[in-house]
mmCIF file of C-alpha atoms in Angstrom:
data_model
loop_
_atom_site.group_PDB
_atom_site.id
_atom_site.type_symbol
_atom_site.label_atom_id
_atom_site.label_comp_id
_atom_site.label_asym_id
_atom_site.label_seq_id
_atom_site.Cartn_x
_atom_site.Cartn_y
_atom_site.Cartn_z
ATOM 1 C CA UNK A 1 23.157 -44.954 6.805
ATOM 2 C CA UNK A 2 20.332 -46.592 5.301
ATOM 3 C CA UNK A 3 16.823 -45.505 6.473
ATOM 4 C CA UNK A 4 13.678 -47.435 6.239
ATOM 5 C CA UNK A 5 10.908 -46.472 4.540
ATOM 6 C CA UNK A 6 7.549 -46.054 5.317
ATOM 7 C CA UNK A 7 6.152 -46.317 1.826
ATOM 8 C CA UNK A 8 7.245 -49.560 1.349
ATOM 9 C CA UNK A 9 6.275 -50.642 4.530
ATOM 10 C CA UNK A 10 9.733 -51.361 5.449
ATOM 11 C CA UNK A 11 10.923 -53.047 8.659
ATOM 12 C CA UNK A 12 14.160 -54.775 9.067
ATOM 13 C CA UNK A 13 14.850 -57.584 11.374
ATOM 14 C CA UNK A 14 17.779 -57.027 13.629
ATOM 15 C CA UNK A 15 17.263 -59.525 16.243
ATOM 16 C CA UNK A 16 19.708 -62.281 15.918
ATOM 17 C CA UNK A 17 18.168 -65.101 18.101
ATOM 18 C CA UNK A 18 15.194 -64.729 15.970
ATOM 19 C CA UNK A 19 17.681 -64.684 12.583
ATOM 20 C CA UNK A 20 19.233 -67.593 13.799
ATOM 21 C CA UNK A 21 15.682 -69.375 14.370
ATOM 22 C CA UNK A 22 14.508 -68.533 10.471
ATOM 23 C CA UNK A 23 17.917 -69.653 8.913
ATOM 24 C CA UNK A 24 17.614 -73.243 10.820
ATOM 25 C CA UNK A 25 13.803 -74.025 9.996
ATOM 26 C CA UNK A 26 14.731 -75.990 7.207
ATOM 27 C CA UNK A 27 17.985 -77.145 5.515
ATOM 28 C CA UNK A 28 19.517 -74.915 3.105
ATOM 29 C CA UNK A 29 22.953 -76.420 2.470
ATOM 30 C CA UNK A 30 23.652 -76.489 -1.642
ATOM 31 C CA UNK A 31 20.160 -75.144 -1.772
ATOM 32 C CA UNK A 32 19.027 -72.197 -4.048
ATOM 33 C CA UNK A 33 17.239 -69.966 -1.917
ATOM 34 C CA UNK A 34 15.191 -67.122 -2.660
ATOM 35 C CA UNK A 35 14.817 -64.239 -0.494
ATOM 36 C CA UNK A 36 12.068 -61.790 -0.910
ATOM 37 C CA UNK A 37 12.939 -57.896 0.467
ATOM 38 C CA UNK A 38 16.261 -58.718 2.167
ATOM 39 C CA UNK A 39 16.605 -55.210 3.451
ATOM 40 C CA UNK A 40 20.101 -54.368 5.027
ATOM 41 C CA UNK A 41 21.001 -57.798 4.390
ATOM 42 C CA UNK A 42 20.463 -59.480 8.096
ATOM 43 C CA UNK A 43 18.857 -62.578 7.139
ATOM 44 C CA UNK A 44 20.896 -62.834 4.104
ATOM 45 C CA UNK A 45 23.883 -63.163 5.930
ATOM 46 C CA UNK A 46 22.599 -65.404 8.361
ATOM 47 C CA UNK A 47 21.402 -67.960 5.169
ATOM 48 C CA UNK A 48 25.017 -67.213 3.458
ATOM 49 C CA UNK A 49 26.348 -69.121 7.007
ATOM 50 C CA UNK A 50 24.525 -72.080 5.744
ATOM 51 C CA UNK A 51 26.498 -72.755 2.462
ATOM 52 C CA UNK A 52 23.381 -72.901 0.008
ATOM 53 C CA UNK A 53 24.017 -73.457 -3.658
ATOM 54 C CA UNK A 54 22.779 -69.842 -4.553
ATOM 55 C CA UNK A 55 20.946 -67.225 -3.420
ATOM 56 C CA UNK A 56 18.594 -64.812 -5.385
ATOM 57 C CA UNK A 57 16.671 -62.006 -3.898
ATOM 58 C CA UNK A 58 14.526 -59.406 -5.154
ATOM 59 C CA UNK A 59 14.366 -55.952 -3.783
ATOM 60 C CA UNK A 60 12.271 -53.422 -4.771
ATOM 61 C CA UNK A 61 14.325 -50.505 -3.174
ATOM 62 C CA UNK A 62 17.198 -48.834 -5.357
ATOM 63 C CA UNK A 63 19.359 -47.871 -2.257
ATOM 64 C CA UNK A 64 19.005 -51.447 -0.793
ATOM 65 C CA UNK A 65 19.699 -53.190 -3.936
ATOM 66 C CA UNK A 66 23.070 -50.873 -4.376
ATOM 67 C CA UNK A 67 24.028 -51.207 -0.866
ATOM 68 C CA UNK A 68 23.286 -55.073 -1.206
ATOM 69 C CA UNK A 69 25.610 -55.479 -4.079
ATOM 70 C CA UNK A 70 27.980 -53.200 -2.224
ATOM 71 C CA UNK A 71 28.033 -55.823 0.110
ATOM 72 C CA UNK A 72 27.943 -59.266 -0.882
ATOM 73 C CA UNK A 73 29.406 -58.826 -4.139
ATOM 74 C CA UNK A 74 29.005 -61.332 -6.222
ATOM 75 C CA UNK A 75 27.412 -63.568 -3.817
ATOM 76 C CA UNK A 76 23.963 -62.585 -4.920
ATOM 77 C CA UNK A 77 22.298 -62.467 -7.826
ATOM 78 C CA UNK A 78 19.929 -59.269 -7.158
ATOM 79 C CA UNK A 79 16.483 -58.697 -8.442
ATOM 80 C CA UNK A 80 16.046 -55.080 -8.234
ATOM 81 C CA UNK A 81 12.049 -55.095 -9.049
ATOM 82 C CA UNK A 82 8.658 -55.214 -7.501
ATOM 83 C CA UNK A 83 8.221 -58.905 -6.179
ATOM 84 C CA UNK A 84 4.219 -58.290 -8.092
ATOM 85 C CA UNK A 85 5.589 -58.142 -11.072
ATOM 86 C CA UNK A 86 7.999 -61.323 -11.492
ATOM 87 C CA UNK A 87 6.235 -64.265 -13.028
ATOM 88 C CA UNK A 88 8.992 -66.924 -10.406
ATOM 89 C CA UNK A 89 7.168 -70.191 -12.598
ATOM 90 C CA UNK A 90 9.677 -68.207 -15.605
ATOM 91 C CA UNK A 91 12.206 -67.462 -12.659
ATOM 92 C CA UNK A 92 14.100 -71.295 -11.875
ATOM 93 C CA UNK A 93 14.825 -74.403 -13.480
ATOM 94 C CA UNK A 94 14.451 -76.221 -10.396
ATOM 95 C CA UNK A 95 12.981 -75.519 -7.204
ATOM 96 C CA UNK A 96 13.394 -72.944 -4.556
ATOM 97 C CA UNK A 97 13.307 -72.199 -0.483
ATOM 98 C CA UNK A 98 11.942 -69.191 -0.379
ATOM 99 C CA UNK A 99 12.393 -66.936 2.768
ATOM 100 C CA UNK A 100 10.490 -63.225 2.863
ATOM 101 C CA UNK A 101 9.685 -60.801 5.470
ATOM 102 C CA UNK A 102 7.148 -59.465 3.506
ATOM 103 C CA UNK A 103 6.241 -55.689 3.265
ATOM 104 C CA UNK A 104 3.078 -56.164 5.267
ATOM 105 C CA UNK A 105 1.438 -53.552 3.192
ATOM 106 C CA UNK A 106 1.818 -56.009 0.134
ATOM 107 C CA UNK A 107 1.688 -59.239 2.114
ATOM 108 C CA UNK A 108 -1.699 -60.908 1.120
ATOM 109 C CA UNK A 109 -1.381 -59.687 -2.093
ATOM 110 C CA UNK A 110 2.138 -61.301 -2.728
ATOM 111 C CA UNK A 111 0.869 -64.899 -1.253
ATOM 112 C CA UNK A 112 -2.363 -64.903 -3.037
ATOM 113 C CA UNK A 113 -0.464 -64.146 -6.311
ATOM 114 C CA UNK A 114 1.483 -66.883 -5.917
ATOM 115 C CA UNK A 115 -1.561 -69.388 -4.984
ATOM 116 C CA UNK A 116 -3.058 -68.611 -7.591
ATOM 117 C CA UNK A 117 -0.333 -68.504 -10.340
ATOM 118 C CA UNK A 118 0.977 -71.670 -8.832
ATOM 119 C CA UNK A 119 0.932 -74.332 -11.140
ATOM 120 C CA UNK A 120 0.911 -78.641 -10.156
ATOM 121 C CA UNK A 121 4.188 -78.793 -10.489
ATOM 122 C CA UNK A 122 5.715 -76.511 -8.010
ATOM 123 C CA UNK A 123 8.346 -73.783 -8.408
ATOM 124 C CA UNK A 124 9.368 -73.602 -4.227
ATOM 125 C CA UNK A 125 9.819 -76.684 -1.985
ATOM 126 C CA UNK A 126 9.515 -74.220 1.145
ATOM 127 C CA UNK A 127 8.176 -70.945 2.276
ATOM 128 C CA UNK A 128 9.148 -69.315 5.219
ATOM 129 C CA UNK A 129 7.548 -66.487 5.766
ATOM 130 C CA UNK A 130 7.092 -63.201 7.974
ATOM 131 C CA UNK A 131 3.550 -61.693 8.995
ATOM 132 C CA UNK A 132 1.720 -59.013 10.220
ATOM 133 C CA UNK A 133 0.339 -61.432 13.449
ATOM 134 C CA UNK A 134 -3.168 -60.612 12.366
ATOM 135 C CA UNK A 135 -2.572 -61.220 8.788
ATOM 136 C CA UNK A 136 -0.913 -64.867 10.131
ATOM 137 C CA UNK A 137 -3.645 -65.576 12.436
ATOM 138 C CA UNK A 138 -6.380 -65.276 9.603
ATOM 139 C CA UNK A 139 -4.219 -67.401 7.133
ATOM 140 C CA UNK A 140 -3.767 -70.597 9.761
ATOM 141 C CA UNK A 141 -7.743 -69.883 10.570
ATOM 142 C CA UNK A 142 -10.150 -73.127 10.291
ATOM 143 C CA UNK A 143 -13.342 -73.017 9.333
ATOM 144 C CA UNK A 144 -15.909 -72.009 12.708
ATOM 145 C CA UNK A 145 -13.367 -69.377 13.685
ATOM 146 C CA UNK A 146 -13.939 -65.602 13.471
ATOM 147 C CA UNK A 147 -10.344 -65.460 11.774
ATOM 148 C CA UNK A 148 -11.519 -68.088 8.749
ATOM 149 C CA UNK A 149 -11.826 -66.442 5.539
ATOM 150 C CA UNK A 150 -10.640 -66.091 2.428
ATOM 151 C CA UNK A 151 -7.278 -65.935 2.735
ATOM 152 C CA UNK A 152 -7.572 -69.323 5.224
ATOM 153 C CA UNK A 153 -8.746 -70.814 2.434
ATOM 154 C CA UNK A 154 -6.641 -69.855 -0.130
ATOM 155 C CA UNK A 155 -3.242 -70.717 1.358
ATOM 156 C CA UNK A 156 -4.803 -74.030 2.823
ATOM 157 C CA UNK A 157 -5.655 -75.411 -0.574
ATOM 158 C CA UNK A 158 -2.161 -76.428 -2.401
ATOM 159 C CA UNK A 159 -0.189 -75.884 1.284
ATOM 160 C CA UNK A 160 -0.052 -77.100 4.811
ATOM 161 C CA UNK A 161 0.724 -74.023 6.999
ATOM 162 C CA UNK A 162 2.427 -74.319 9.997
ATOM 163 C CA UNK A 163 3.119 -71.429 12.731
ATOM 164 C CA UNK A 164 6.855 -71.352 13.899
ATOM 165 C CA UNK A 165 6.594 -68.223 16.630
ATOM 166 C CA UNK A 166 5.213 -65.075 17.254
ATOM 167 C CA UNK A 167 7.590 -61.929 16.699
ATOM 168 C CA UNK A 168 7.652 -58.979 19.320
ATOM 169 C CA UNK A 169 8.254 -55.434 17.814
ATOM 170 C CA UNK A 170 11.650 -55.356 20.140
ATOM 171 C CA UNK A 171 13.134 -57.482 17.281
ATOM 172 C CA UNK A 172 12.847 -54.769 13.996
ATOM 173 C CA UNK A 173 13.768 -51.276 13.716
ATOM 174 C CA UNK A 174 12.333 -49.201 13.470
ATOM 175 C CA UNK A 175 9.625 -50.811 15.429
ATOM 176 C CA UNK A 176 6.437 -51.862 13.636
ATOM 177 C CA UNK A 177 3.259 -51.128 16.229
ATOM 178 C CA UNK A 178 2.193 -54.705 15.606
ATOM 179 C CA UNK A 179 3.340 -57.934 16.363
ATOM 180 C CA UNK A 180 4.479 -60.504 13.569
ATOM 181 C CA UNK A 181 4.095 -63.694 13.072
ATOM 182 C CA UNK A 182 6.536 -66.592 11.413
ATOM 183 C CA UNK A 183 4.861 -69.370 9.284
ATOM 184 C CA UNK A 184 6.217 -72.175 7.800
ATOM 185 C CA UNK A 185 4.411 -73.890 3.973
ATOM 186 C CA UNK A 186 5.098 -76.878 2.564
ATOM 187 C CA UNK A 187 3.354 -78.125 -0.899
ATOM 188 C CA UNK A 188 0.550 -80.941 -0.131
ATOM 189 C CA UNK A 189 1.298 -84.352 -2.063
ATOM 190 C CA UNK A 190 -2.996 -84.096 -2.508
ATOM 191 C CA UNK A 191 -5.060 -81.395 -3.083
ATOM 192 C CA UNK A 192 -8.432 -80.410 -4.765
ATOM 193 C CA UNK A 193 -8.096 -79.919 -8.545
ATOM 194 C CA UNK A 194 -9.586 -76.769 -9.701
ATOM 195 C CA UNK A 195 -9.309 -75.815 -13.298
ATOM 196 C CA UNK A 196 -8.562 -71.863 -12.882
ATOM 197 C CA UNK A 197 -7.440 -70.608 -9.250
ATOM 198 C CA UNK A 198 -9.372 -67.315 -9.876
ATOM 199 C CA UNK A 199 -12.770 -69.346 -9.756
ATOM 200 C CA UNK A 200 -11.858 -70.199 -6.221
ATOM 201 C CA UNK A 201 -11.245 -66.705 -5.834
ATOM 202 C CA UNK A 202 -14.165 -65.538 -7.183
ATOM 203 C CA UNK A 203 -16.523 -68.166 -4.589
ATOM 204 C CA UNK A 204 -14.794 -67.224 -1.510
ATOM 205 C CA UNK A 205 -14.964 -63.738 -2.267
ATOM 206 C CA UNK A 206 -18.867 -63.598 -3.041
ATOM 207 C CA UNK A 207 -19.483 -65.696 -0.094
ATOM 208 C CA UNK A 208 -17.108 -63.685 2.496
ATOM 209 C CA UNK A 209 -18.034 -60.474 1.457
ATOM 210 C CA UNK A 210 -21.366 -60.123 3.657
ATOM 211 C CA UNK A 211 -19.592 -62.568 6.002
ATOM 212 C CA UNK A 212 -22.318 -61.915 9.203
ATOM 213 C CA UNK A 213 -25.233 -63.062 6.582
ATOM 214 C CA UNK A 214 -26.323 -66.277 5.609
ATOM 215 C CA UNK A 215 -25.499 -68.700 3.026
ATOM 216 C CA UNK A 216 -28.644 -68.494 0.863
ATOM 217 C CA UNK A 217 -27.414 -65.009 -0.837
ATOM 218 C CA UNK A 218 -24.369 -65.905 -2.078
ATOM 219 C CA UNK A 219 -25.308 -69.085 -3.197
ATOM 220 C CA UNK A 220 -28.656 -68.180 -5.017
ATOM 221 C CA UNK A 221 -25.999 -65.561 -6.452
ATOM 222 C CA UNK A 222 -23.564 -67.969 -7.990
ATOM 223 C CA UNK A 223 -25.899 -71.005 -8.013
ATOM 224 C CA UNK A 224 -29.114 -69.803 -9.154
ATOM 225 C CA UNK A 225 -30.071 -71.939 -6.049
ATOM 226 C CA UNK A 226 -29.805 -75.502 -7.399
ATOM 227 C CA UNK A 227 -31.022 -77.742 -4.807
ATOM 228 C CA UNK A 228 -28.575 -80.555 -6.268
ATOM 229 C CA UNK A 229 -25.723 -79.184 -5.509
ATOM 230 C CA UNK A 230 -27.019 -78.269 -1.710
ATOM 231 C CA UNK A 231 -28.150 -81.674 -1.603
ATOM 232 C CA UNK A 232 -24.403 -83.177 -3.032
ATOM 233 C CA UNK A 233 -22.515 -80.985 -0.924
ATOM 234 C CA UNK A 234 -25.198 -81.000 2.253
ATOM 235 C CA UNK A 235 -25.172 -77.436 2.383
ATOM 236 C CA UNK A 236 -27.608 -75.965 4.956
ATOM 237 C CA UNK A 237 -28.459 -72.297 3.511
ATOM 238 C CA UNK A 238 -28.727 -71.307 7.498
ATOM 239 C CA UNK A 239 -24.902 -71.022 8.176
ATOM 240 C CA UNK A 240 -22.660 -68.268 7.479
ATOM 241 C CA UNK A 241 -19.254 -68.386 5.472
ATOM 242 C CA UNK A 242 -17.380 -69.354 7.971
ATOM 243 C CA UNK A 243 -18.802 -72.466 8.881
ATOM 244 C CA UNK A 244 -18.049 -74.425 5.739
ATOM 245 C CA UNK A 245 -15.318 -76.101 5.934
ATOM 246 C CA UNK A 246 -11.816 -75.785 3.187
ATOM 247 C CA UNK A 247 -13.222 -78.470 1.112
ATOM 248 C CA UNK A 248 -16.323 -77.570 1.039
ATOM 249 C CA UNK A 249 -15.089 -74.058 -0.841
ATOM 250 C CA UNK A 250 -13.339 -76.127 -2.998
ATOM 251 C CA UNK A 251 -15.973 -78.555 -4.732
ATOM 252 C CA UNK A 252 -18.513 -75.393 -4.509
ATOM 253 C CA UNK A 253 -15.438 -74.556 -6.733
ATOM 254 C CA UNK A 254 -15.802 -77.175 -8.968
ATOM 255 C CA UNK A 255 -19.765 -77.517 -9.226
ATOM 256 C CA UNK A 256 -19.617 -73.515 -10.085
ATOM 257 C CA UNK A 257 -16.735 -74.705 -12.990
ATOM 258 C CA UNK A 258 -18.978 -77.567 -14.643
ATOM 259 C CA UNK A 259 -21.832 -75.216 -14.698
ATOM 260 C CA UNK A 260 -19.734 -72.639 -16.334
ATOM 261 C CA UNK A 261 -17.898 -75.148 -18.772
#
């Protein structure tokens, strides 16, 4: 019998209504999917139901991946890696719907890998994805919000984010003591071009990390305070982080790249 483990942060999905609701959100048929810690398999089966073209996952867990292959055969083509470590731009020659219940230990750090490493053209269509209900709340977060952060405004900048249901602890075993949270991403047609992802990374960081102060900090920090750009971007140095809006982030992003270039 397979046994979760804690380490890994493992929690499989056993309820089947909520299965069925994940494997419908969007069409899969003669699809190539890619699932991200498939577990026992639950979710995989329910996708195999849906006749997609092919389906990789990657799982990090040797016993999973064995009993996986056990299983399915030659159904799968399994990954048996760390989800960190694959570079998925290198991964497809076309692209993907991607479908994860994330480790939630690793779970920001596997979406802000990808936003970041994501280039214009994109390697995934879809994302359908599985969160800690915290972790979910501050990613759909706009700006004014006590949630809004970082993370908001990372996965808002290439994506629209949409929440599909909230996720009782009934439905996994073992039980997780949270709640979880399903979201939906889709690539935006438009977005704000920023030469390297990690300058983004680097602003909202500065500015969120003394989130309860005010904006003139940060901003004398990074900006030497230049009145121009406060004037260009009608910045008042009164508010705190989270009251700038996503776009506002993203042309400080830009002003902090010409002054750099």
């Amino acid at each position: 019998m397979i046994k979760a483990k804690k380490s890994l942060g493992q929690n499989f999905l056993t309820d089947r209504n909520i299965l069925e609701i994940i494997s419908n959100i969007t069409p899969i048929n003669n699809k190539t999917i890619l699932e991200i810690g498939p577990g026992t398999g639950n979710l995989t089966s329910f996708i195999l139901k849906k006749n997609p073209k092919k389906i990789f996952v990657i799982e990090k867990d040797n016993d999973l991946a064995k009993n996986l292959n056990s299983t399915f055969k030659d159904q799968l083509t399994i990954i048996n890696d760390d989800v960190l470590n694959i570079d998925e731009n290198l991964l497809f020659n076309e692209k993907v719907t991607v479908f994860g219940n994330l480790p939630y230990n690793i779970s920001t750090e596997i979406l802000t890998k990808w936003i970041i490493n994501l280039k214009d053209n994109f390697w995934f269509d879809h994302l359908v994805l599985m969160f800690q209900k915290e972790v979910a709340d501050r990613i759909i977060a706009t700006y004014n919000k006590s949630t809004y952060g970082r993370l908001s405004i990372l996965a808002n900048w290439k994506l629209n984010v949409k929440k599909i249901c909230d996720i009782k602890p009934k439905s996994f075993s073992p039980k997780p003591k949270v709640d979880s949270s399903l979201l939906f991403f889709s690539p935006k047609q438009d977005f704000h071009k920023i030469k390297n992802p990690k300058n983004l990374e680097k602003i909202t960081r500065i500015f969120f990390s003394q989130r309860r102060k005010m904006l003139k900090k940060p901003f004398n920090q990074l900006f030497n305070g230049d009145k121009k750009i406060l004037d260009k971007l009608q910045i008042d140095l009164n508010l705190r982080p989270q009251n700038l809006d996503f776009n506002t982030y993203y042309k400080l992003t830009s002003e902090y790249e010409k002054l750099r270039s």
